[in-house]
Coordinates of C-alpha atoms in Angstrom, one line a residue:
M927 CA -12.7 -14.4 17.9
R928 CA -13.4 -10.9 19.1
S929 CA -14.8 -8.3 16.9
R930 CA -12.0 -6.2 15.4
F931 CA -13.7 -3.1 16.9
R932 CA -14.0 -4.4 20.4
K933 CA -10.6 -3.2 21.6
G934 CA -11.0 0.1 19.8
V935 CA -14.4 0.8 21.4
L936 CA -13.2 -0.3 24.8
G937 CA -10.2 2.0 24.3
V938 CA -12.5 5.0 24.0
V939 CA -14.7 4.0 26.9
V940 CA -11.9 3.4 29.4
A941 CA -9.7 6.2 28.2
A942 CA -10.8 8.7 30.8
M943 CA -10.2 6.1 33.6
T944 CA -6.8 5.0 32.4
L945 CA -5.3 8.2 31.1
S946 CA -3.5 9.0 34.3
C947 CA -1.9 5.6 34.6
V948 CA -1.1 4.8 30.9
A949 CA 2.6 3.8 30.6
L950 CA 4.6 2.2 27.8
P951 CA 7.5 -0.2 28.6
G952 CA 10.4 1.7 30.1
T953 CA 8.5 4.7 31.3
A954 CA 9.2 3.6 34.9
N955 CA 11.4 1.3 36.9
A956 CA 13.0 -1.0 34.3
H957 CA 15.8 1.2 33.0
P958 CA 16.7 4.6 34.3
R959 CA 16.2 7.4 31.8
P960 CA 18.2 10.5 31.2
H961 CA 17.1 13.6 33.1
K962 CA 14.9 14.6 30.2
D963 CA 12.1 12.4 29.0
P964 CA 13.1 11.4 25.4
V965 CA 9.6 10.1 24.6
R966 CA 7.9 13.3 25.5
D967 CA 10.6 15.4 23.9
L968 CA 10.5 13.5 20.6
V969 CA 6.7 13.6 20.4
K970 CA 6.9 17.3 21.0
A971 CA 9.5 17.8 18.3
V972 CA 7.7 15.8 15.7
S973 CA 4.9 17.7 13.9
G974 CA 2.5 16.9 11.2
K975 CA 3.5 20.1 9.5
N976 CA 7.1 19.0 9.1
V977 CA 5.9 15.6 7.9
T978 CA 3.8 17.4 5.3
K979 CA 6.9 19.3 4.1
H980 CA 8.6 16.0 3.3
L981 CA 5.4 15.0 1.4
Q982 CA 5.6 18.2 -0.6
V983 CA 9.2 17.3 -1.7
L984 CA 8.0 13.8 -2.8
Q985 CA 5.1 15.4 -4.7
A986 CA 7.5 17.8 -6.4
I987 CA 9.8 14.9 -7.4
A988 CA 6.9 13.0 -8.9
K989 CA 5.6 16.1 -10.7
V990 CA 8.8 16.4 -12.8
N991 CA 9.0 12.6 -13.4
T992 CA 5.8 11.7 -15.2
N993 CA 3.8 11.9 -11.9
T994 CA 5.4 8.8 -10.4
R995 CA 8.0 7.6 -8.0
V996 CA 7.9 3.9 -9.0
S997 CA 11.0 1.9 -8.3
G998 CA 13.3 1.6 -11.3
T999 CA 12.7 5.2 -12.4
R1000 CA 14.3 8.6 -11.8
G1001 CA 11.4 9.6 -9.6
F1002 CA 12.3 6.9 -7.1
D1003 CA 16.0 7.5 -7.4
L1004 CA 15.5 11.2 -6.5
S1005 CA 13.2 10.1 -3.6
R1006 CA 16.1 7.9 -2.4
D1007 CA 18.6 10.7 -2.7
Y1008 CA 16.4 13.1 -0.7
V1009 CA 15.9 10.7 2.1
A1010 CA 19.5 9.5 2.2
G1011 CA 20.8 13.1 2.1
R1012 CA 18.7 14.3 4.9
L1013 CA 19.6 11.3 7.1
R1014 CA 23.4 11.7 6.4
A1015 CA 23.2 15.4 7.2
A1016 CA 21.5 14.5 10.5
G1017 CA 24.5 12.3 11.4
Y1018 CA 23.2 8.8 10.7
Q1019 CA 25.2 5.9 9.3
V1020 CA 23.5 5.6 5.9
T1021 CA 23.7 2.6 3.6
V1022 CA 22.1 2.6 0.2
Q1023 CA 21.5 -1.1 -0.7
P1024 CA 21.0 -1.9 -4.4
F1025 CA 19.2 -4.9 -5.8
E1026 CA 17.7 -6.0 -9.1
F1027 CA 14.1 -6.7 -9.8
L1028 CA 11.7 -7.4 -12.7
F1029 CA 10.1 -4.1 -13.6
E1030 CA 6.6 -4.7 -15.2
G1031 CA 4.8 -1.6 -16.3
Y1032 CA 4.4 0.5 -19.4
R1033 CA 6.7 2.7 -21.5
T1034 CA 4.0 5.3 -22.4
P1035 CA 0.8 6.0 -20.5
P1036 CA -2.1 3.7 -21.4
V1037 CA -4.9 5.3 -23.5
L1038 CA -8.7 4.6 -23.7
Q1039 CA -10.5 7.4 -25.4
R1040 CA -13.9 7.7 -26.9
T1041 CA -13.4 9.6 -30.1
S1042 CA -17.0 9.8 -31.2
P1043 CA -19.6 10.8 -30.3
D1044 CA -18.6 13.4 -27.6
P1045 CA -14.9 12.7 -27.2
K1046 CA -13.9 11.6 -23.7
T1047 CA -10.7 10.3 -22.1
Y1048 CA -10.9 7.5 -19.5
T1049 CA -8.5 7.1 -16.6
Y1050 CA -6.3 4.2 -16.0
G1051 CA -5.7 2.3 -12.7
F1052 CA -7.1 1.3 -9.4
F1053 CA -10.5 3.0 -8.6
S1054 CA -10.4 4.4 -12.1
D1055 CA -12.1 3.5 -15.4
Y1056 CA -10.0 0.7 -16.9
V1057 CA -6.9 -1.5 -16.6
A1058 CA -5.0 -3.6 -19.2
M1059 CA -5.6 -7.3 -18.8
G1060 CA -2.7 -9.4 -17.7
D1061 CA -1.0 -11.0 -20.8
S1062 CA -2.4 -8.3 -23.1
P1063 CA 0.1 -7.6 -25.8
A1064 CA 1.2 -4.2 -26.9
G1065 CA -1.1 -2.5 -29.4
S1066 CA -2.5 0.8 -30.6
V1067 CA -5.8 0.7 -32.4
S1068 CA -8.6 3.0 -33.3
G1069 CA -12.0 2.1 -34.6
Q1070 CA -15.7 1.5 -34.1
T1071 CA -16.8 -0.7 -31.2
Q1072 CA -19.3 -3.4 -31.7
A1073 CA -21.4 -4.8 -28.9
V1074 CA -21.3 -8.6 -28.5
D1075 CA -24.5 -10.2 -27.0
L1076 CA -24.7 -7.8 -24.1
V1077 CA -27.2 -8.1 -21.2
L1078 CA -28.3 -4.6 -20.5
P1079 CA -29.6 -3.9 -17.9
P1080 CA -27.7 -6.8 -16.3
G1081 CA -29.5 -9.8 -15.0
E1082 CA -30.3 -10.1 -11.3
A1083 CA -27.6 -12.8 -10.6
A1084 CA -23.9 -12.7 -11.3
N1085 CA -22.7 -14.7 -14.3
S1086 CA -26.0 -14.2 -16.2
S1087 CA -24.3 -12.8 -19.3
S1088 CA -22.6 -15.2 -21.8
S1089 CA -21.4 -12.2 -23.9
G1090 CA -18.6 -13.4 -26.2
C1091 CA -18.5 -17.0 -24.8
E1092 CA -19.6 -18.6 -28.0
A1093 CA -18.3 -18.2 -31.6
S1094 CA -21.9 -17.7 -32.7
D1095 CA -22.0 -14.5 -30.5
F1096 CA -19.9 -12.9 -33.2
D1097 CA -22.2 -13.7 -36.1
G1098 CA -22.3 -10.4 -38.1
F1099 CA -19.3 -9.0 -36.4
V1100 CA -17.4 -6.7 -38.8
A1101 CA -13.6 -7.5 -38.9
G1102 CA -11.4 -4.7 -37.8
R1103 CA -13.9 -3.4 -35.2
I1104 CA -13.2 -3.4 -31.4
A1105 CA -15.2 -6.1 -29.6
L1106 CA -17.2 -4.8 -26.6
M1107 CA -18.1 -7.6 -24.3
Q1108 CA -19.5 -8.1 -20.8
R1109 CA -18.2 -10.2 -17.9
G1110 CA -20.1 -13.3 -17.2
T1111 CA -20.2 -17.1 -17.5
C1112 CA -16.9 -17.8 -19.2
N1113 CA -13.2 -16.9 -18.9
F1114 CA -11.9 -13.6 -20.2
R1115 CA -9.6 -15.6 -22.4
V1116 CA -12.5 -17.4 -24.1
K1117 CA -14.1 -14.1 -24.9
V1118 CA -10.9 -12.6 -26.3
D1119 CA -10.0 -15.7 -28.3
N1120 CA -13.4 -15.6 -29.9
A1121 CA -13.0 -11.9 -30.7
M1122 CA -9.7 -12.6 -32.3
A1123 CA -11.2 -15.4 -34.4
A1124 CA -13.9 -12.9 -35.6
G1125 CA -11.2 -10.4 -36.7
A1126 CA -11.5 -7.9 -33.9
S1127 CA -8.6 -5.4 -33.7
G1128 CA -9.1 -4.9 -29.9
A1129 CA -11.1 -6.2 -27.0
I1130 CA -12.9 -4.4 -24.2
V1131 CA -14.6 -6.4 -21.5
F1132 CA -16.6 -4.5 -18.9
N1133 CA -17.8 -5.7 -15.5
E1134 CA -21.2 -7.3 -15.4
G1135 CA -23.2 -4.7 -13.5
Q1136 CA -24.7 -6.5 -10.4
E1137 CA -23.9 -5.3 -6.9
G1138 CA -20.3 -6.0 -6.2
R1139 CA -19.5 -6.3 -10.0
T1140 CA -19.5 -2.7 -11.1
E1141 CA -16.0 -1.4 -10.6
I1142 CA -12.9 -2.5 -12.6
D1143 CA -11.6 -5.9 -11.6
L1144 CA -8.3 -5.5 -9.8
N1145 CA -6.2 -8.0 -11.6
P1146 CA -8.0 -9.5 -14.7
V1147 CA -5.7 -11.9 -16.6
L1148 CA -5.9 -13.8 -19.9
G1149 CA -4.1 -16.8 -18.7
G1150 CA -0.9 -16.9 -20.7
P1151 CA 0.6 -15.8 -24.0
G1152 CA -1.1 -16.1 -27.4
V1153 CA -3.4 -13.1 -27.4
T1154 CA -2.6 -10.8 -30.4
I1155 CA -4.9 -7.8 -29.8
P1156 CA -4.8 -5.2 -27.0
S1157 CA -7.3 -6.1 -24.3
F1158 CA -8.8 -3.9 -21.6
F1159 CA -11.1 -4.4 -18.7
T1160 CA -13.4 -1.5 -17.7
S1161 CA -16.0 -0.7 -15.1
F1162 CA -19.6 -1.4 -15.8
A1163 CA -20.3 2.3 -16.2
V1164 CA -17.7 2.7 -18.9
G1165 CA -18.9 -0.3 -20.8
A1166 CA -22.5 0.7 -20.6
E1167 CA -21.6 4.2 -21.8
L1168 CA -19.7 2.8 -24.8
A1169 CA -22.6 0.5 -25.6
A1170 CA -25.2 3.3 -25.3
T1171 CA -24.7 4.6 -28.8
A1172 CA -24.3 2.4 -31.8
G1173 CA -21.2 3.3 -33.8
T1174 CA -19.2 4.6 -30.9
S1175 CA -15.5 4.8 -31.8
V1176 CA -12.5 4.6 -29.5
T1177 CA -8.8 4.6 -29.4
M1178 CA -6.8 2.1 -27.4
N1179 CA -3.1 2.1 -26.6
W1180 CA -1.1 -0.3 -24.5
D1181 CA 2.7 -0.2 -24.4
P1182 CA 3.9 -2.7 -21.8
I1183 CA 7.4 -3.3 -20.6
S1184 CA 9.0 -6.1 -18.7
E1185 CA 12.7 -5.8 -17.9
T1186 CA 15.3 -6.2 -15.2
R1187 CA 16.1 -2.9 -13.4
T1188 CA 18.0 -1.8 -10.3
T1189 CA 16.4 -0.2 -7.3
Y1190 CA 17.4 0.5 -3.7
N1191 CA 16.8 0.3 0.0
V1192 CA 18.0 3.1 2.2
I1193 CA 19.1 2.1 5.7
A1194 CA 20.0 4.6 8.4
E1195 CA 21.3 3.6 11.8
T1196 CA 22.2 5.5 14.9
K1197 CA 25.9 5.6 15.8
K1198 CA 25.1 5.1 19.5
G1199 CA 23.2 2.2 21.1
D1200 CA 23.6 -1.5 21.9
P1201 CA 24.3 -3.2 18.5
N1202 CA 23.0 -6.4 20.0
N1203 CA 19.5 -4.9 20.6
V1204 CA 18.4 -3.2 17.4
V1205 CA 15.0 -1.5 17.1
M1206 CA 13.9 -1.1 13.5
A1207 CA 11.2 1.1 11.9
G1208 CA 10.5 0.9 8.2
A1209 CA 8.2 2.1 5.3
H1210 CA 8.3 1.6 1.6
L1211 CA 9.5 4.6 -0.4
D1212 CA 8.2 3.6 -3.8
S1213 CA 4.9 4.4 -5.5
V1214 CA 3.0 2.6 -8.2
Q1215 CA 3.5 3.8 -11.8
E1216 CA 0.0 5.3 -12.0
G1217 CA 0.6 8.1 -9.5
P1218 CA 2.9 9.9 -7.1
G1219 CA 2.1 7.7 -4.1
I1220 CA 1.8 10.5 -1.5
N1221 CA -0.3 8.4 0.9
D1222 CA 0.9 5.1 -0.4
N1223 CA 3.5 5.3 0.8
G1224 CA 4.9 8.8 1.0
S1225 CA 3.0 9.1 4.3
G1226 CA 4.8 6.3 6.1
S1227 CA 8.2 7.3 4.6
A1228 CA 7.8 10.9 5.6
G1229 CA 6.6 10.0 9.0
I1230 CA 9.6 7.9 9.9
L1231 CA 11.9 10.3 8.2
E1232 CA 10.7 13.2 10.4
V1233 CA 11.0 11.0 13.5
A1234 CA 14.5 10.0 12.5
L1235 CA 15.6 13.6 12.0
Q1236 CA 14.2 14.8 15.3
F1237 CA 15.6 11.7 17.0
A1238 CA 19.1 12.2 15.6
K1239 CA 20.6 14.0 18.6
T1240 CA 19.3 11.4 21.1
K1241 CA 21.8 9.0 22.6
P1242 CA 19.7 5.8 22.8
K1243 CA 20.4 2.8 24.9
N1244 CA 19.5 0.5 22.0
K1245 CA 20.6 1.0 18.4
V1246 CA 17.8 2.3 16.2
R1247 CA 17.6 1.6 12.5
F1248 CA 15.3 3.3 10.0
A1249 CA 14.6 1.6 6.7
F1250 CA 13.1 2.9 3.4
W1251 CA 12.2 0.0 1.2
G1252 CA 12.3 -0.1 -2.6
A1253 CA 10.1 -2.2 -4.9
E1254 CA 7.4 -2.9 -2.4
E1255 CA 4.8 -2.4 -5.1
F1256 CA 6.3 -5.3 -7.0
G1257 CA 5.8 -7.8 -4.2
L1258 CA 7.6 -6.6 -1.0
L1259 CA 10.9 -7.1 -2.7
G1260 CA 13.1 -4.5 -0.9
S1261 CA 12.3 -5.7 2.6
Q1262 CA 12.6 -9.4 1.6
H1263 CA 16.0 -8.7 0.0
Y1264 CA 17.2 -7.0 3.1
V1265 CA 16.1 -9.8 5.4
D1266 CA 17.5 -12.5 3.1
A1267 CA 20.9 -10.7 3.0
L1268 CA 21.2 -10.8 6.8
T1269 CA 23.3 -13.4 8.5
P1270 CA 21.6 -15.5 11.2
E1271 CA 23.7 -13.5 13.8
E1272 CA 22.4 -10.2 12.3
R1273 CA 18.8 -11.3 12.4
E1274 CA 19.2 -12.3 16.0
K1275 CA 20.2 -8.8 16.9
I1276 CA 17.0 -7.2 15.6
T1277 CA 14.7 -7.1 18.6
L1278 CA 11.6 -5.8 16.8
Y1279 CA 10.4 -4.2 13.6
L1280 CA 7.8 -1.5 13.2
N1281 CA 6.1 -1.0 9.8
F1282 CA 4.2 2.1 8.6
D1283 CA 2.4 1.7 5.3
M1284 CA -0.2 4.4 4.6
I1285 CA -0.7 6.5 7.8
G1286 CA -2.7 9.4 6.3
S1287 CA -5.7 8.0 4.4
P1288 CA -8.3 10.7 3.9
N1289 CA -11.2 8.5 5.0
Y1290 CA -9.1 6.8 7.7
T1291 CA -9.4 4.4 10.5
F1292 CA -6.6 4.1 13.1
G1293 CA -5.6 0.6 12.3
I1294 CA -3.1 -1.4 14.4
Y1295 CA -1.6 -4.6 13.2
D1296 CA -3.3 -7.5 15.0
G1297 CA -0.1 -8.8 16.7
D1298 CA -1.9 -11.2 19.1
G1299 CA -4.2 -12.6 16.4
D1300 CA -7.3 -12.3 18.5
A1301 CA -9.2 -10.2 15.9
F1302 CA -8.2 -12.0 12.6
G1303 CA -6.7 -15.3 13.8
T1304 CA -3.2 -14.8 12.6
A1305 CA -0.7 -13.7 15.3
G1306 CA 2.9 -12.5 14.8
P1307 CA 6.0 -13.9 16.5
E1308 CA 6.1 -13.7 20.3
G1309 CA 6.4 -10.0 21.3
S1310 CA 4.1 -8.8 18.5
A1311 CA 1.2 -8.8 20.9
Q1312 CA 3.1 -6.4 23.2
I1313 CA 3.8 -4.0 20.3
E1314 CA 0.1 -4.0 19.5
E1315 CA -0.8 -3.3 23.1
D1316 CA 1.7 -0.5 23.2
F1317 CA 0.1 1.2 20.2
E1318 CA -3.3 0.7 21.8
K1319 CA -2.0 2.5 24.9
F1320 CA -0.9 5.4 22.8
Y1321 CA -4.4 5.9 21.3
T1322 CA -6.1 5.3 24.6
G1323 CA -3.8 8.0 26.1
R1324 CA -5.0 10.4 23.3
R1325 CA -8.7 9.3 23.9
L1326 CA -8.9 8.2 20.3
P1327 CA -10.5 5.1 18.9
F1328 CA -8.5 2.4 17.2
T1329 CA -9.1 -1.0 15.5
A1330 CA -7.2 -4.1 14.6
T1331 CA -6.0 -4.6 11.0
A1332 CA -5.0 -8.0 9.6
F1333 CA -1.5 -9.2 10.3
T1334 CA -1.0 -11.7 7.5
G1335 CA 2.4 -10.7 6.1
R1336 CA 1.0 -8.6 3.2
S1337 CA 3.2 -5.5 3.8
D1338 CA 6.9 -5.1 4.5
Y1339 CA 6.7 -6.6 7.9
G1340 CA 6.1 -10.0 6.2
A1341 CA 9.8 -10.9 5.8
F1342 CA 10.4 -10.0 9.4
I1343 CA 7.7 -12.1 11.0
A1344 CA 8.6 -15.0 8.7
A1345 CA 12.1 -14.7 10.2
G1346 CA 10.6 -14.9 13.7
I1347 CA 11.2 -11.2 14.5
P1348 CA 8.4 -9.5 16.6
A1349 CA 6.7 -6.8 14.5
G1350 CA 3.8 -4.3 14.5
G1351 CA 2.7 -1.1 13.0
L1352 CA 0.0 1.1 11.7
F1353 CA -2.3 1.3 8.6
T1354 CA -5.1 3.8 8.0
G1355 CA -6.7 1.9 5.1
A1356 CA -6.6 1.5 1.3
E1357 CA -9.3 0.1 -1.1
V1358 CA -11.8 -1.3 1.4
L1359 CA -15.0 0.6 1.8
K1360 CA -15.7 2.3 5.1
T1361 CA -18.5 0.6 7.0
E1362 CA -21.3 2.4 8.8
E1363 CA -19.9 1.1 12.1
E1364 CA -16.4 2.6 11.2
A1365 CA -18.0 5.9 10.2
A1366 CA -19.8 6.1 13.5
I1367 CA -16.5 5.5 15.4
F1368 CA -14.0 7.3 13.3
G1369 CA -16.0 9.8 11.4
G1370 CA -15.7 10.1 7.6
T1371 CA -17.9 8.7 5.0
A1372 CA -19.4 5.2 4.9
G1373 CA -19.6 3.4 1.5
I1374 CA -16.5 4.8 0.0
P1375 CA -12.9 3.5 0.2
L1376 CA -10.7 4.5 3.2
D1377 CA -8.4 5.8 0.5
P1378 CA -10.4 6.7 -2.7
C1379 CA -7.2 7.6 -4.6
Y1380 CA -5.4 4.3 -3.7
H1381 CA -2.9 3.4 -6.5
S1382 CA -4.2 6.2 -8.7
A1383 CA -3.0 9.5 -10.2
C1384 CA -5.0 11.4 -7.5
D1385 CA -2.8 10.1 -4.7
T1386 CA -1.4 13.6 -4.2
I1387 CA -0.8 15.9 -1.3
K1388 CA -4.6 16.6 -1.4
N1389 CA -5.2 12.9 -0.6
I1390 CA -3.9 13.2 3.0
S1391 CA -5.8 13.5 6.3
A1392 CA -3.7 16.1 8.2
K1393 CA -5.2 14.7 11.5
A1394 CA -4.4 11.1 10.8
L1395 CA -0.9 12.0 9.7
D1396 CA -0.2 14.2 12.7
V1397 CA -1.6 11.6 15.2
N1398 CA 0.3 8.7 13.6
A1399 CA 3.6 10.6 13.4
D1400 CA 3.3 11.0 17.2
A1401 CA 2.5 7.3 17.6
I1402 CA 5.7 6.5 15.6
A1403 CA 7.7 8.9 17.8
T1404 CA 6.3 7.4 21.0
L1405 CA 7.1 3.8 20.2
V1406 CA 10.5 4.5 18.6
A1407 CA 11.7 6.6 21.5
T1408 CA 10.2 4.1 24.0
Y1409 CA 11.9 1.1 22.5
A1410 CA 15.2 3.0 22.0
F1411 CA 15.6 2.9 25.7
D1412 CA 13.6 -0.2 26.8
T1413 CA 12.1 -3.0 24.7
G1414 CA 10.4 -4.4 27.8
T1415 CA 9.6 -8.1 27.5
I1416 CA 9.9 -8.1 23.7
G1417 CA 12.5 -10.7 23.0
T1418 CA 14.8 -11.4 20.0
G1419 CA 14.1 -14.1 17.4
A1420 CA 11.4 -15.7 19.4
P1421 CA 9.4 -18.4 17.6
A1422 CA 6.0 -17.5 16.3
P1423 CA 3.0 -19.1 18.2
A1424 CA 0.9 -21.8 16.6
G1425 CA -1.1 -20.4 13.8
A1426 CA 1.1 -17.4 13.2
A1427 CA 2.1 -16.2 9.8
R1428 CA 5.4 -17.8 8.9
T1429 CA 5.8 -17.0 5.2
T1430 CA 5.4 -13.8 3.2
A1431 CA 1.9 -13.7 1.8
P1432 CA 1.1 -12.1 -1.6
H1433 CA 1.6 -8.4 -1.7
R1434 CA -1.2 -6.5 0.0
H1435 CA -1.5 -4.3 -3.0
G1436 CA -1.6 -7.2 -5.5
P1437 CA -5.0 -8.9 -5.4
A1438 CA -5.6 -12.4 -6.6
E1439 CA -5.9 -12.9 -10.4
S1440 CA -9.3 -13.0 -12.0
L1441 CA -9.7 -15.2 -15.0
N1442 CA -13.5 -14.5 -15.5

C-alpha cells in the first residue's frame, strides 16, 4: 500500500512539468464544447468571497436559533429555506424531500459549573471539557464533590487506576455528594453503579491522564438503562482541577430528549441535460446541536450552492443535480433516505456522485477520497478512481499538494457507493491531529486537530480557512462543469471492485462507543 502522501508529494514535484498538459475528461476531442469554455467560465465566476457570504447567512440563522442548525429545529428549517429559495430563483427544479428520524439531543443546554471555590463554567461537546455519558438520565444536581480512590498523578500505564471499581472505594463516602472518579480498569457502568449504591447524587468520571487518555472520550456509554443519577465524562484536566481542592462544589444539569422529528433534503436539478446521465454533487446542510456548523458542514453546502448559482445559466449536456442532505449528523440519514427511495431505474441514471463534507478546515489538508483504494485499501465502485484522479489533476494544475483520505462510506457518499454508483469528493479534516509531515507539506500547526472547533460551539465563520474554501470551491466548479459535458470513462451502476466498500459504515462523526 502506498503512503497516503505519495501522490500528493509527487503532485507537487511534477506540477511544473505537467501544468501545460493537464486535462480533465472532456477538455478535448471526446465531445465538442460550446464556443465558450464552461469549465473556465464557471471557475472564474465562483469565488471564495461569495461562498463566504452564504456562510454568513448560515451563521446568522444559527445565531437567532440557539447557535445551532441541527436537523429537526428551526435553525435547520431556515437553512433549508435559504438554500431552496436561492436555487428556485436561479431557475432550478427544486424538490424538498421530508423524512422522519429519531432526534436525540437535549432540551436545554447541558451545564457543568464549579460553584466554589472560584466559580467556573465548563464547555460541553467535542474538543471541549465534558460530555454526558450515553444512557445518563435527566437530572439537575448541585453539591460537593468527593474524590473516589484517585491516582494523581496518573500511573505510567493506562488502566492503572481502579477508582470506583470496588464498593470499598466508597468507604466514608457522604451520601448526597457528587462522586468524582477516574477512568481505569473497570467499565464506566461499574463505577456509576457503585456510586449510586453509596448514595451519590451525580457522577463525574474523568479521563485517566496518560498520553492519549487526556481529552474527553468521544462516546462514553453506560451500557443500557438503570442509571438514576446524571453522569458526565470530562477531560483529565477538568477532573484534576475539580480534585485539586477538597470540598469543591459543582452544579450539573442534563436534560436529554429522544423523539421522532421531521427533517428534509433539498434537491435541485437543471432543466436541461440528458436525464439518463445524471451528475450529482452533494453536501450535508445540518450541524450538530452544540454549534452552528459553519465548517461542518456549512462549508460544503455553501460551496456547492455557489457553484450551482453560477452554473444556473449553463446548458449542460448531462443533467446536473445538487443535493443538500438533512440529518447527516444522526447517521447519514438524509442521503440514505434519498438513495433508498430511488427506483432501480433512477439509480441507474446517476452516473456519479461528488461529496463535499468540510472543505474549509482552519488547519487543513487538501484531502481527496481514496477512490482507487491504493492508500487505505478500500476502493469505491468502478469509476471512483477516475474521479480521484481528476481531483488530483486539479490540484496539480494549481501546483498545490494533496493527500488521500479514507473512502470507507463514513460520509454521505456511503449510500451511493453501496448502490454501486461511482463517487468521490473532498475533505479538509476534522478531529485528527495534524502530523509533522502534514505541517511540512500543507503548512499549519502540527499536534492540533485539522479542525479544532469540530462539533463545537466555536465552529463559526472564524473557524474557516479562506484559502482552503476558495481553492476547493474552484475544485468543485471544475469537476461539476467538466462532468456536466463529459463524464469520460465513468460508467453508470458499475460493480465495485473486490474489497470495495459495499455498505454504509458508521457515521464518520460518530465514533465507536467506549464502555471503560
